[in-house]
Amino acid sequence: LTAERNKAEYVGGGIYLENSAKVVEITNSVFDANEANVRGGGLEVQYSARVQLTNTTLENNMAGYAAGVYFTSVLEADPNFRAPLVEPEYENPDLQHCEIHLVECILAGNKGT
């Protein structure tokens, strides 16, 4: 996957993922020279249980803050999160522990404004 020279008005200049699968894996990828006006210039992931970036380069991305990658878990955003998939009171156990892993990644030259 290569995301190069993309621009977002708000967040996730290279790629924006929201309410994605239990596990998001991005491997052998490049996020270069992407831009978002607010955050997550290269990559923004919201509301995922586990994110793993392997052998991925995030460089020369720009954003207001978190220019390379921005990650928000459901628990960070809303500790009372309820997933209305089956019934209103259903709690999603997959989102009780959210984490991000960077394996052999390069983050370089990303700039917050």
JSON list of C-alpha atoms in Angstrom, two decimals:
[
{"chain": "A", "resi": 1, "resn": "LEU", "atom": "CA", "xyz": [0.00, 0.00, 0.00]},
{"chain": "A", "resi": 2, "resn": "THR", "atom": "CA", "xyz": [1.32, 3.45, -0.88]},
{"chain": "A", "resi": 3, "resn": "ALA", "atom": "CA", "xyz": [-0.48, 6.63, 0.17]},
{"chain": "A", "resi": 4, "resn": "GLU", "atom": "CA", "xyz": [1.37, 9.62, -1.28]},
{"chain": "A", "resi": 5, "resn": "ARG", "atom": "CA", "xyz": [0.58, 13.34, -1.56]},
{"chain": "A", "resi": 6, "resn": "ASN", "atom": "CA", "xyz": [-3.03, 13.10, -0.40]},
{"chain": "A", "resi": 7, "resn": "LYS", "atom": "CA", "xyz": [-4.83, 15.84, 1.51]},
{"chain": "A", "resi": 8, "resn": "ALA", "atom": "CA", "xyz": [-7.77, 15.80, 3.93]},
{"chain": "A", "resi": 9, "resn": "GLU", "atom": "CA", "xyz": [-9.59, 18.88, 5.15]},
{"chain": "A", "resi": 10, "resn": "TYR", "atom": "CA", "xyz": [-9.91, 17.49, 8.66]},
{"chain": "A", "resi": 11, "resn": "VAL", "atom": "CA", "xyz": [-8.19, 14.18, 9.61]},
{"chain": "A", "resi": 12, "resn": "GLY", "atom": "CA", "xyz": [-6.44, 11.18, 8.04]},
{"chain": "A", "resi": 13, "resn": "GLY", "atom": "CA", "xyz": [-4.63, 12.65, 5.05]},
{"chain": "A", "resi": 14, "resn": "GLY", "atom": "CA", "xyz": [-3.21, 9.34, 3.77]},
{"chain": "A", "resi": 15, "resn": "ILE", "atom": "CA", "xyz": [-5.84, 6.96, 5.13]},
{"chain": "A", "resi": 16, "resn": "TYR", "atom": "CA", "xyz": [-8.67, 7.33, 7.63]},
{"chain": "A", "resi": 17, "resn": "LEU", "atom": "CA", "xyz": [-10.14, 4.21, 9.27]},
{"chain": "A", "resi": 18, "resn": "GLU", "atom": "CA", "xyz": [-13.10, 4.32, 11.64]},
{"chain": "A", "resi": 19, "resn": "ASN", "atom": "CA", "xyz": [-15.11, 1.54, 13.32]},
{"chain": "A", "resi": 20, "resn": "SER", "atom": "CA", "xyz": [-12.92, -1.01, 11.62]},
{"chain": "A", "resi": 21, "resn": "ALA", "atom": "CA", "xyz": [-12.36, -4.69, 12.32]},
{"chain": "A", "resi": 22, "resn": "LYS", "atom": "CA", "xyz": [-11.09, -6.09, 15.59]},
{"chain": "A", "resi": 23, "resn": "VAL", "atom": "CA", "xyz": [-7.57, -6.13, 14.16]},
{"chain": "A", "resi": 24, "resn": "VAL", "atom": "CA", "xyz": [-6.20, -3.70, 11.58]},
{"chain": "A", "resi": 25, "resn": "GLU", "atom": "CA", "xyz": [-2.90, -4.79, 10.05]},
{"chain": "A", "resi": 26, "resn": "ILE", "atom": "CA", "xyz": [-0.94, -2.60, 7.66]},
{"chain": "A", "resi": 27, "resn": "THR", "atom": "CA", "xyz": [2.22, -4.20, 6.27]},
{"chain": "A", "resi": 28, "resn": "ASN", "atom": "CA", "xyz": [4.97, -3.15, 3.82]},
{"chain": "A", "resi": 29, "resn": "SER", "atom": "CA", "xyz": [3.39, 0.25, 3.29]},
{"chain": "A", "resi": 30, "resn": "VAL", "atom": "CA", "xyz": [4.45, 3.84, 2.74]},
{"chain": "A", "resi": 31, "resn": "PHE", "atom": "CA", "xyz": [2.65, 6.99, 3.87]},
{"chain": "A", "resi": 32, "resn": "ASP", "atom": "CA", "xyz": [4.59, 9.89, 2.37]},
{"chain": "A", "resi": 33, "resn": "ALA", "atom": "CA", "xyz": [3.88, 13.63, 2.02]},
{"chain": "A", "resi": 34, "resn": "ASN", "atom": "CA", "xyz": [0.22, 13.42, 3.03]},
{"chain": "A", "resi": 35, "resn": "GLU", "atom": "CA", "xyz": [-1.54, 16.27, 4.82]},
{"chain": "A", "resi": 36, "resn": "ALA", "atom": "CA", "xyz": [-4.48, 16.79, 7.14]},
{"chain": "A", "resi": 37, "resn": "ASN", "atom": "CA", "xyz": [-5.50, 20.17, 8.50]},
{"chain": "A", "resi": 38, "resn": "VAL", "atom": "CA", "xyz": [-6.15, 18.88, 12.02]},
{"chain": "A", "resi": 39, "resn": "ARG", "atom": "CA", "xyz": [-4.45, 15.54, 12.84]},
{"chain": "A", "resi": 40, "resn": "GLY", "atom": "CA", "xyz": [-3.28, 12.21, 11.43]},
{"chain": "A", "resi": 41, "resn": "GLY", "atom": "CA", "xyz": [-1.47, 13.53, 8.37]},
{"chain": "A", "resi": 42, "resn": "GLY", "atom": "CA", "xyz": [-0.29, 10.07, 7.30]},
{"chain": "A", "resi": 43, "resn": "LEU", "atom": "CA", "xyz": [-2.81, 7.79, 9.00]},
{"chain": "A", "resi": 44, "resn": "GLU", "atom": "CA", "xyz": [-5.70, 8.10, 11.43]},
{"chain": "A", "resi": 45, "resn": "VAL", "atom": "CA", "xyz": [-7.32, 5.07, 13.05]},
{"chain": "A", "resi": 46, "resn": "GLN", "atom": "CA", "xyz": [-10.34, 5.48, 15.33]},
{"chain": "A", "resi": 47, "resn": "TYR", "atom": "CA", "xyz": [-12.25, 2.86, 17.27]},
{"chain": "A", "resi": 48, "resn": "SER", "atom": "CA", "xyz": [-10.29, -0.29, 16.51]},
{"chain": "A", "resi": 49, "resn": "ALA", "atom": "CA", "xyz": [-9.37, -2.91, 19.08]},
{"chain": "A", "resi": 50, "resn": "ARG", "atom": "CA", "xyz": [-5.85, -3.54, 17.80]},
{"chain": "A", "resi": 51, "resn": "VAL", "atom": "CA", "xyz": [-3.72, -1.87, 15.16]},
{"chain": "A", "resi": 52, "resn": "GLN", "atom": "CA", "xyz": [-0.41, -3.25, 13.94]},
{"chain": "A", "resi": 53, "resn": "LEU", "atom": "CA", "xyz": [1.91, -1.49, 11.50]},
{"chain": "A", "resi": 54, "resn": "THR", "atom": "CA", "xyz": [4.74, -3.71, 10.22]},
{"chain": "A", "resi": 55, "resn": "ASN", "atom": "CA", "xyz": [7.61, -2.61, 8.00]},
{"chain": "A", "resi": 56, "resn": "THR", "atom": "CA", "xyz": [5.78, 0.62, 7.29]},
{"chain": "A", "resi": 57, "resn": "THR", "atom": "CA", "xyz": [7.22, 4.08, 6.68]},
{"chain": "A", "resi": 58, "resn": "LEU", "atom": "CA", "xyz": [5.42, 7.26, 7.68]},
{"chain": "A", "resi": 59, "resn": "GLU", "atom": "CA", "xyz": [7.45, 10.24, 6.52]},
{"chain": "A", "resi": 60, "resn": "ASN", "atom": "CA", "xyz": [7.10, 13.86, 5.49]},
{"chain": "A", "resi": 61, "resn": "ASN", "atom": "CA", "xyz": [3.44, 13.98, 6.52]},
{"chain": "A", "resi": 62, "resn": "MET", "atom": "CA", "xyz": [1.92, 17.19, 7.88]},
{"chain": "A", "resi": 63, "resn": "ALA", "atom": "CA", "xyz": [-0.96, 17.97, 10.25]},
{"chain": "A", "resi": 64, "resn": "GLY", "atom": "CA", "xyz": [-1.89, 20.31, 13.06]},
{"chain": "A", "resi": 65, "resn": "TYR", "atom": "CA", "xyz": [-0.71, 17.57, 15.43]},
{"chain": "A", "resi": 66, "resn": "ALA", "atom": "CA", "xyz": [0.07, 13.82, 15.26]},
{"chain": "A", "resi": 67, "resn": "ALA", "atom": "CA", "xyz": [1.39, 14.34, 11.75]},
{"chain": "A", "resi": 68, "resn": "GLY", "atom": "CA", "xyz": [2.58, 10.74, 11.21]},
{"chain": "A", "resi": 69, "resn": "VAL", "atom": "CA", "xyz": [-0.15, 8.63, 12.83]},
{"chain": "A", "resi": 70, "resn": "TYR", "atom": "CA", "xyz": [-3.07, 9.31, 15.17]},
{"chain": "A", "resi": 71, "resn": "PHE", "atom": "CA", "xyz": [-4.81, 6.49, 17.02]},
{"chain": "A", "resi": 72, "resn": "THR", "atom": "CA", "xyz": [-7.88, 6.76, 19.24]},
{"chain": "A", "resi": 73, "resn": "SER", "atom": "CA", "xyz": [-9.48, 3.84, 21.01]},
{"chain": "A", "resi": 74, "resn": "VAL", "atom": "CA", "xyz": [-13.14, 3.68, 21.94]},
{"chain": "A", "resi": 75, "resn": "LEU", "atom": "CA", "xyz": [-12.24, 3.66, 25.61]},
{"chain": "A", "resi": 76, "resn": "GLU", "atom": "CA", "xyz": [-10.20, 6.83, 25.25]},
{"chain": "A", "resi": 77, "resn": "ALA", "atom": "CA", "xyz": [-12.92, 8.58, 23.27]},
{"chain": "A", "resi": 78, "resn": "ASP", "atom": "CA", "xyz": [-15.90, 7.33, 25.30]},
{"chain": "A", "resi": 79, "resn": "PRO", "atom": "CA", "xyz": [-15.41, 5.05, 28.32]},
{"chain": "A", "resi": 80, "resn": "ASN", "atom": "CA", "xyz": [-19.19, 4.33, 28.33]},
{"chain": "A", "resi": 81, "resn": "PHE", "atom": "CA", "xyz": [-19.23, 3.15, 24.71]},
{"chain": "A", "resi": 82, "resn": "ARG", "atom": "CA", "xyz": [-22.09, 0.82, 23.79]},
{"chain": "A", "resi": 83, "resn": "ALA", "atom": "CA", "xyz": [-22.16, -0.87, 20.40]},
{"chain": "A", "resi": 84, "resn": "PRO", "atom": "CA", "xyz": [-25.76, -0.88, 19.14]},
{"chain": "A", "resi": 85, "resn": "LEU", "atom": "CA", "xyz": [-25.25, -4.01, 17.05]},
{"chain": "A", "resi": 86, "resn": "VAL", "atom": "CA", "xyz": [-27.77, -6.34, 18.67]},
{"chain": "A", "resi": 87, "resn": "GLU", "atom": "CA", "xyz": [-29.51, -4.39, 21.41]},
{"chain": "A", "resi": 88, "resn": "PRO", "atom": "CA", "xyz": [-29.01, -0.98, 23.02]},
{"chain": "A", "resi": 89, "resn": "GLU", "atom": "CA", "xyz": [-27.25, -2.37, 26.11]},
{"chain": "A", "resi": 90, "resn": "TYR", "atom": "CA", "xyz": [-24.81, -4.61, 24.19]},
{"chain": "A", "resi": 91, "resn": "GLU", "atom": "CA", "xyz": [-21.20, -4.01, 25.21]},
{"chain": "A", "resi": 92, "resn": "ASN", "atom": "CA", "xyz": [-18.54, -4.95, 22.69]},
{"chain": "A", "resi": 93, "resn": "PRO", "atom": "CA", "xyz": [-15.93, -7.02, 24.59]},
{"chain": "A", "resi": 94, "resn": "ASP", "atom": "CA", "xyz": [-13.47, -6.74, 21.70]},
{"chain": "A", "resi": 95, "resn": "LEU", "atom": "CA", "xyz": [-13.04, -3.04, 22.41]},
{"chain": "A", "resi": 96, "resn": "GLN", "atom": "CA", "xyz": [-12.30, -3.30, 26.12]},
{"chain": "A", "resi": 97, "resn": "HIS", "atom": "CA", "xyz": [-8.54, -3.42, 25.48]},
{"chain": "A", "resi": 98, "resn": "CYS", "atom": "CA", "xyz": [-7.27, -1.26, 22.64]},
{"chain": "A", "resi": 99, "resn": "GLU", "atom": "CA", "xyz": [-3.65, -1.13, 21.53]},
{"chain": "A", "resi": 100, "resn": "ILE", "atom": "CA", "xyz": [-1.29, -0.13, 18.73]},
{"chain": "A", "resi": 101, "resn": "HIS", "atom": "CA", "xyz": [1.91, -1.96, 17.72]},
{"chain": "A", "resi": 102, "resn": "LEU", "atom": "CA", "xyz": [4.69, -0.61, 15.51]},
{"chain": "A", "resi": 103, "resn": "VAL", "atom": "CA", "xyz": [7.06, -3.32, 14.25]},
{"chain": "A", "resi": 104, "resn": "GLU", "atom": "CA", "xyz": [10.15, -2.31, 12.25]},
{"chain": "A", "resi": 105, "resn": "CYS", "atom": "CA", "xyz": [8.57, 0.99, 11.23]},
{"chain": "A", "resi": 106, "resn": "ILE", "atom": "CA", "xyz": [10.13, 4.31, 10.28]},
{"chain": "A", "resi": 107, "resn": "LEU", "atom": "CA", "xyz": [8.59, 7.60, 11.40]},
{"chain": "A", "resi": 108, "resn": "ALA", "atom": "CA", "xyz": [10.64, 10.50, 10.07]},
{"chain": "A", "resi": 109, "resn": "GLY", "atom": "CA", "xyz": [10.24, 14.06, 8.93]},
{"chain": "A", "resi": 110, "resn": "ASN", "atom": "CA", "xyz": [6.58, 14.36, 9.99]},
{"chain": "A", "resi": 111, "resn": "LYS", "atom": "CA", "xyz": [5.66, 17.90, 10.97]},
{"chain": "A", "resi": 112, "resn": "GLY", "atom": "CA", "xyz": [2.97, 19.37, 13.17]},
{"chain": "A", "resi": 113, "resn": "THR", "atom": "CA", "xyz": [2.01, 22.94, 12.47]}
]
